[in-house]
Structure formats: C-alpha cells, structure tokens
Tab-separated table of C-alpha atoms and ligand atoms in Angstrom:
chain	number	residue	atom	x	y	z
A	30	UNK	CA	-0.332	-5.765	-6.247
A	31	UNK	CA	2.405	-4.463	-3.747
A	32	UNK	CA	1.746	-1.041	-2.138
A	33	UNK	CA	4.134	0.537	-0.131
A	34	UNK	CA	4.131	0.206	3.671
A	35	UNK	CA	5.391	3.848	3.995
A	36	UNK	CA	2.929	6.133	1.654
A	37	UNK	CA	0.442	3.295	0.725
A	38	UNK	CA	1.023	3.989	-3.012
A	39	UNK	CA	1.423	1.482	-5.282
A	40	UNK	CA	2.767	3.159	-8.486
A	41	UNK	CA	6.237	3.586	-7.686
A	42	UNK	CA	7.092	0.245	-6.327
A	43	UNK	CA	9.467	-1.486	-8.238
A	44	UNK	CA	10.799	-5.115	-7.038
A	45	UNK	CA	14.309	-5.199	-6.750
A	46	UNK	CA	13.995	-9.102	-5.256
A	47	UNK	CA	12.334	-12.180	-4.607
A	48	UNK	CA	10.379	-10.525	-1.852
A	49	UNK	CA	11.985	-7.277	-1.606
A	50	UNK	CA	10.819	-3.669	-2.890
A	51	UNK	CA	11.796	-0.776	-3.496
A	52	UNK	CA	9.725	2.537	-3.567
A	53	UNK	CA	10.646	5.531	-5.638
A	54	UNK	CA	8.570	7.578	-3.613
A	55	UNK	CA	9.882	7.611	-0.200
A	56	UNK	CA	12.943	6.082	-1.357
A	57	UNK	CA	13.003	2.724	1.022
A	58	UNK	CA	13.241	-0.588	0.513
A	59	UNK	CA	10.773	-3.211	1.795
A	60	UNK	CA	10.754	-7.126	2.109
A	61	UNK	CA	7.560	-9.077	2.471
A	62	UNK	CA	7.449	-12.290	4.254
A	63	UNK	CA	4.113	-13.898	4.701
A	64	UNK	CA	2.579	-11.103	6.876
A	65	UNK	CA	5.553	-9.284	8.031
A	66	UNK	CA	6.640	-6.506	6.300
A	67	UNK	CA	10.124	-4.962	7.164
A	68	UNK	CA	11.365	-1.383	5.796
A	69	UNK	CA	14.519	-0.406	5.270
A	70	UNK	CA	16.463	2.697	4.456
A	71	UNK	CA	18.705	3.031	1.417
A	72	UNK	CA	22.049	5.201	2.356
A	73	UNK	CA	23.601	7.289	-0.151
A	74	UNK	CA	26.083	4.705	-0.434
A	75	UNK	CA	23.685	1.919	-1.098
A	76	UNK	CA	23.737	0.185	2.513
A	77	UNK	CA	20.854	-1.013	4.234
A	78	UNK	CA	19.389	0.736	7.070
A	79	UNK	CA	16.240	-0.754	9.414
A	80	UNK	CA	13.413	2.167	8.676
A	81	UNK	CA	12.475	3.889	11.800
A	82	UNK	CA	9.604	6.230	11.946
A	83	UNK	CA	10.239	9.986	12.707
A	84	UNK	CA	8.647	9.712	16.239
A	85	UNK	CA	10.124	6.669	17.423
A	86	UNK	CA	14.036	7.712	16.040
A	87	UNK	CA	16.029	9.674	19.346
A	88	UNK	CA	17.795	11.919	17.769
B	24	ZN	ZN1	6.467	4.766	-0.653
C-alpha cells in the first residue's frame, strides 16, 4: 500500500503511473523509485512542479 509522502494518508492516493501518484488530499503528485520518493506539484494548468516544503520555499 502507497501512502502519501506529504500527509501520510493512504486513502486518497490514486496511481496515475507506473510509479507515479497522485494524492487527492494535498493535491501533489509523487513518483517512487526504489527508495526515493520525489513530490511534485500539479499547476492549475496541469504542469509539473518539484514540491518544496513551506519552510524551505524563499518567497
Ligand atoms: Zn497527501
């Protein structure tokens, strides 16, 4: 079972790709390879974005 990197719930992943998730939750997608996990951001207009935590982002 998947659970999602973000809010560590599993009930609103749904798998959009071989090894890539989505979460209806937070509203990110995530690809698992192995033991790397990355997290991206969906845009309104369906791009990709690499997920950045609040703290870390400088604006
Ligand atoms: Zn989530």
């Amino acid at each position: 079972m998947t659970t999602c990197p973000v809010c560590d719930n599993k009930r609103a992943i749904g798998k959009v790709g071989t090894e890539q998730y989505f979460c209806w939750d937070c509203c990110v997608e995530f690809m698992i390879r192995g033991e790397e996990t990355t997290i991206f951001n969906v845009q309104p207009d369906g791009t990709l974005t690499l997920y950045l935590e609040p703290m870390e982002n400088i604006r």
